[in-house]
């Protein structure tokens, strides 16, 4: 059995800040083919679909579609604010390698 991804309090807090200025929408975290390492993350504000896994915290939602779920099993979705920029990041135990920017990976 695969463990669902986890979302940190910091990621939920940043999503709450983003949604505070307008329409409240969930953060979609998906995996698509492509990128320099074979797969890439698609992270965007979206709407929830009926078959999505919904992760909730701090009054916010993060959604993952059923096709992406196996690739994100046991992953941690976080938010990082560093000198190079602020972004949602994914610590994925399934990735055998990833690119320098952290948006693409291979299994």
JSON list of C-alpha atoms in Angstrom, two decimals:
[
{"chain": "A", "resi": 1, "resn": "UNK", "atom": "CA", "xyz": [0.00, 0.00, 0.00]},
{"chain": "A", "resi": 2, "resn": "UNK", "atom": "CA", "xyz": [1.35, 3.42, -0.97]},
{"chain": "A", "resi": 3, "resn": "UNK", "atom": "CA", "xyz": [1.36, 6.23, 1.56]},
{"chain": "A", "resi": 4, "resn": "UNK", "atom": "CA", "xyz": [-0.32, 9.43, 0.37]},
{"chain": "A", "resi": 5, "resn": "UNK", "atom": "CA", "xyz": [1.81, 12.56, 0.08]},
{"chain": "A", "resi": 6, "resn": "UNK", "atom": "CA", "xyz": [2.06, 14.88, 3.09]},
{"chain": "A", "resi": 7, "resn": "UNK", "atom": "CA", "xyz": [1.73, 18.65, 3.05]},
{"chain": "A", "resi": 8, "resn": "UNK", "atom": "CA", "xyz": [3.69, 20.73, 5.55]},
{"chain": "A", "resi": 9, "resn": "UNK", "atom": "CA", "xyz": [2.16, 23.46, 7.69]},
{"chain": "A", "resi": 10, "resn": "UNK", "atom": "CA", "xyz": [4.41, 25.95, 5.87]},
{"chain": "A", "resi": 11, "resn": "UNK", "atom": "CA", "xyz": [2.93, 24.94, 2.49]},
{"chain": "A", "resi": 12, "resn": "UNK", "atom": "CA", "xyz": [-0.64, 25.26, 3.80]},
{"chain": "A", "resi": 13, "resn": "UNK", "atom": "CA", "xyz": [0.21, 28.65, 5.33]},
{"chain": "A", "resi": 14, "resn": "UNK", "atom": "CA", "xyz": [1.61, 29.96, 2.03]},
{"chain": "A", "resi": 15, "resn": "UNK", "atom": "CA", "xyz": [-1.43, 28.65, 0.15]},
{"chain": "A", "resi": 16, "resn": "UNK", "atom": "CA", "xyz": [-3.65, 30.50, 2.65]},
{"chain": "A", "resi": 17, "resn": "UNK", "atom": "CA", "xyz": [-1.70, 33.72, 1.94]},
{"chain": "A", "resi": 18, "resn": "UNK", "atom": "CA", "xyz": [-2.17, 33.24, -1.80]},
{"chain": "A", "resi": 19, "resn": "UNK", "atom": "CA", "xyz": [-5.88, 32.50, -1.45]},
{"chain": "A", "resi": 20, "resn": "UNK", "atom": "CA", "xyz": [-6.42, 35.41, 0.97]},
{"chain": "A", "resi": 21, "resn": "UNK", "atom": "CA", "xyz": [-6.40, 37.88, -1.92]},
{"chain": "A", "resi": 22, "resn": "UNK", "atom": "CA", "xyz": [-9.18, 36.35, -3.99]},
{"chain": "A", "resi": 23, "resn": "UNK", "atom": "CA", "xyz": [-11.05, 33.21, -4.89]},
{"chain": "A", "resi": 24, "resn": "UNK", "atom": "CA", "xyz": [-10.06, 30.25, -2.70]},
{"chain": "A", "resi": 25, "resn": "UNK", "atom": "CA", "xyz": [-8.75, 27.47, -4.94]},
{"chain": "A", "resi": 26, "resn": "UNK", "atom": "CA", "xyz": [-6.88, 24.28, -4.12]},
{"chain": "A", "resi": 27, "resn": "UNK", "atom": "CA", "xyz": [-3.27, 23.75, -5.08]},
{"chain": "A", "resi": 28, "resn": "UNK", "atom": "CA", "xyz": [-2.98, 20.96, -7.65]},
{"chain": "A", "resi": 29, "resn": "UNK", "atom": "CA", "xyz": [0.18, 18.87, -7.54]},
{"chain": "A", "resi": 30, "resn": "UNK", "atom": "CA", "xyz": [0.49, 16.59, -10.56]},
{"chain": "A", "resi": 31, "resn": "UNK", "atom": "CA", "xyz": [3.15, 14.64, -12.41]},
{"chain": "A", "resi": 32, "resn": "UNK", "atom": "CA", "xyz": [3.47, 14.80, -16.19]},
{"chain": "A", "resi": 33, "resn": "UNK", "atom": "CA", "xyz": [5.88, 13.32, -18.70]},
{"chain": "A", "resi": 34, "resn": "UNK", "atom": "CA", "xyz": [8.67, 15.65, -19.82]},
{"chain": "A", "resi": 35, "resn": "UNK", "atom": "CA", "xyz": [11.29, 17.85, -18.27]},
{"chain": "A", "resi": 36, "resn": "UNK", "atom": "CA", "xyz": [15.01, 17.20, -18.43]},
{"chain": "A", "resi": 37, "resn": "UNK", "atom": "CA", "xyz": [14.79, 14.07, -16.25]},
{"chain": "A", "resi": 38, "resn": "UNK", "atom": "CA", "xyz": [11.73, 12.27, -17.67]},
{"chain": "A", "resi": 39, "resn": "UNK", "atom": "CA", "xyz": [8.92, 13.50, -15.41]},
{"chain": "A", "resi": 40, "resn": "UNK", "atom": "CA", "xyz": [8.04, 16.98, -14.25]},
{"chain": "A", "resi": 41, "resn": "UNK", "atom": "CA", "xyz": [5.85, 18.45, -11.53]},
{"chain": "A", "resi": 42, "resn": "UNK", "atom": "CA", "xyz": [2.84, 20.55, -12.45]},
{"chain": "A", "resi": 43, "resn": "UNK", "atom": "CA", "xyz": [1.98, 22.77, -9.48]},
{"chain": "A", "resi": 44, "resn": "UNK", "atom": "CA", "xyz": [-0.84, 25.28, -9.96]},
{"chain": "A", "resi": 45, "resn": "UNK", "atom": "CA", "xyz": [-4.05, 26.65, -8.52]},
{"chain": "A", "resi": 46, "resn": "UNK", "atom": "CA", "xyz": [-6.95, 24.64, -9.90]},
{"chain": "A", "resi": 47, "resn": "UNK", "atom": "CA", "xyz": [-10.28, 23.17, -8.96]},
{"chain": "A", "resi": 48, "resn": "UNK", "atom": "CA", "xyz": [-10.81, 19.79, -7.36]},
{"chain": "A", "resi": 49, "resn": "UNK", "atom": "CA", "xyz": [-12.14, 16.93, -9.46]},
{"chain": "A", "resi": 50, "resn": "UNK", "atom": "CA", "xyz": [-14.36, 14.15, -8.11]},
{"chain": "A", "resi": 51, "resn": "UNK", "atom": "CA", "xyz": [-11.61, 11.50, -8.24]},
{"chain": "A", "resi": 52, "resn": "UNK", "atom": "CA", "xyz": [-8.82, 13.64, -6.70]},
{"chain": "A", "resi": 53, "resn": "UNK", "atom": "CA", "xyz": [-7.16, 12.87, -3.40]},
{"chain": "A", "resi": 54, "resn": "UNK", "atom": "CA", "xyz": [-7.82, 15.94, -1.24]},
{"chain": "A", "resi": 55, "resn": "UNK", "atom": "CA", "xyz": [-5.33, 16.85, 1.51]},
{"chain": "A", "resi": 56, "resn": "UNK", "atom": "CA", "xyz": [-6.62, 19.52, 3.91]},
{"chain": "A", "resi": 57, "resn": "UNK", "atom": "CA", "xyz": [-5.02, 21.79, 6.48]},
{"chain": "A", "resi": 58, "resn": "UNK", "atom": "CA", "xyz": [-5.36, 25.37, 7.76]},
{"chain": "A", "resi": 59, "resn": "UNK", "atom": "CA", "xyz": [-8.62, 25.71, 5.84]},
{"chain": "A", "resi": 60, "resn": "UNK", "atom": "CA", "xyz": [-6.80, 24.99, 2.56]},
{"chain": "A", "resi": 61, "resn": "UNK", "atom": "CA", "xyz": [-6.75, 22.07, 0.12]},
{"chain": "A", "resi": 62, "resn": "UNK", "atom": "CA", "xyz": [-4.07, 20.38, -1.95]},
{"chain": "A", "resi": 63, "resn": "UNK", "atom": "CA", "xyz": [-5.35, 17.98, -4.61]},
{"chain": "A", "resi": 64, "resn": "UNK", "atom": "CA", "xyz": [-3.63, 15.11, -6.43]},
{"chain": "A", "resi": 65, "resn": "UNK", "atom": "CA", "xyz": [-5.14, 13.25, -9.39]},
{"chain": "A", "resi": 66, "resn": "UNK", "atom": "CA", "xyz": [-5.22, 9.42, -9.34]},
{"chain": "A", "resi": 67, "resn": "UNK", "atom": "CA", "xyz": [-2.68, 9.08, -12.20]},
{"chain": "A", "resi": 68, "resn": "UNK", "atom": "CA", "xyz": [-0.09, 11.21, -10.36]},
{"chain": "A", "resi": 69, "resn": "UNK", "atom": "CA", "xyz": [-0.69, 9.63, -6.96]},
{"chain": "A", "resi": 70, "resn": "UNK", "atom": "CA", "xyz": [1.64, 6.60, -7.36]},
{"chain": "A", "resi": 71, "resn": "UNK", "atom": "CA", "xyz": [4.51, 8.91, -8.37]},
{"chain": "A", "resi": 72, "resn": "UNK", "atom": "CA", "xyz": [3.92, 11.04, -5.25]},
{"chain": "A", "resi": 73, "resn": "UNK", "atom": "CA", "xyz": [3.50, 8.19, -2.74]},
{"chain": "A", "resi": 74, "resn": "UNK", "atom": "CA", "xyz": [5.23, 9.15, 0.50]},
{"chain": "A", "resi": 75, "resn": "UNK", "atom": "CA", "xyz": [6.32, 12.55, -0.87]},
{"chain": "A", "resi": 76, "resn": "UNK", "atom": "CA", "xyz": [6.31, 15.76, 1.15]},
{"chain": "A", "resi": 77, "resn": "UNK", "atom": "CA", "xyz": [4.94, 18.96, -0.35]},
{"chain": "A", "resi": 78, "resn": "UNK", "atom": "CA", "xyz": [6.55, 22.01, 1.22]},
{"chain": "A", "resi": 79, "resn": "UNK", "atom": "CA", "xyz": [7.15, 25.70, 0.57]},
{"chain": "A", "resi": 80, "resn": "UNK", "atom": "CA", "xyz": [10.67, 27.13, 0.43]},
{"chain": "A", "resi": 81, "resn": "UNK", "atom": "CA", "xyz": [11.60, 30.81, 0.53]},
{"chain": "A", "resi": 82, "resn": "UNK", "atom": "CA", "xyz": [15.28, 31.04, -0.39]},
{"chain": "A", "resi": 83, "resn": "UNK", "atom": "CA", "xyz": [17.68, 33.48, -2.04]},
{"chain": "A", "resi": 84, "resn": "UNK", "atom": "CA", "xyz": [17.02, 31.86, -5.43]},
{"chain": "A", "resi": 85, "resn": "UNK", "atom": "CA", "xyz": [13.28, 32.35, -5.02]},
{"chain": "A", "resi": 86, "resn": "UNK", "atom": "CA", "xyz": [10.16, 31.21, -3.25]},
{"chain": "A", "resi": 87, "resn": "UNK", "atom": "CA", "xyz": [8.29, 28.14, -4.49]},
{"chain": "A", "resi": 88, "resn": "UNK", "atom": "CA", "xyz": [6.43, 25.01, -3.57]},
{"chain": "A", "resi": 89, "resn": "UNK", "atom": "CA", "xyz": [8.87, 22.10, -3.46]},
{"chain": "A", "resi": 90, "resn": "UNK", "atom": "CA", "xyz": [8.44, 18.34, -3.37]},
{"chain": "A", "resi": 91, "resn": "UNK", "atom": "CA", "xyz": [10.66, 15.91, -1.49]},
{"chain": "A", "resi": 92, "resn": "UNK", "atom": "CA", "xyz": [9.91, 12.72, -3.40]},
{"chain": "A", "resi": 93, "resn": "UNK", "atom": "CA", "xyz": [11.35, 9.41, -2.11]},
{"chain": "A", "resi": 94, "resn": "UNK", "atom": "CA", "xyz": [10.39, 7.76, -5.43]},
{"chain": "A", "resi": 95, "resn": "UNK", "atom": "CA", "xyz": [12.73, 9.95, -7.49]},
{"chain": "A", "resi": 96, "resn": "UNK", "atom": "CA", "xyz": [16.05, 8.29, -8.28]},
{"chain": "A", "resi": 97, "resn": "UNK", "atom": "CA", "xyz": [17.44, 11.56, -9.65]},
{"chain": "A", "resi": 98, "resn": "UNK", "atom": "CA", "xyz": [16.26, 15.10, -10.28]},
{"chain": "A", "resi": 99, "resn": "UNK", "atom": "CA", "xyz": [17.35, 18.18, -12.16]},
{"chain": "A", "resi": 100, "resn": "UNK", "atom": "CA", "xyz": [19.06, 21.14, -10.51]},
{"chain": "A", "resi": 101, "resn": "UNK", "atom": "CA", "xyz": [15.90, 23.22, -10.29]},
{"chain": "A", "resi": 102, "resn": "UNK", "atom": "CA", "xyz": [13.90, 20.40, -8.65]},
{"chain": "A", "resi": 103, "resn": "UNK", "atom": "CA", "xyz": [10.98, 20.54, -11.05]},
{"chain": "A", "resi": 104, "resn": "UNK", "atom": "CA", "xyz": [11.80, 17.38, -12.98]},
{"chain": "A", "resi": 105, "resn": "UNK", "atom": "CA", "xyz": [12.84, 13.91, -11.86]},
{"chain": "A", "resi": 106, "resn": "UNK", "atom": "CA", "xyz": [13.30, 10.30, -12.94]},
{"chain": "A", "resi": 107, "resn": "UNK", "atom": "CA", "xyz": [12.23, 7.06, -11.32]}
]
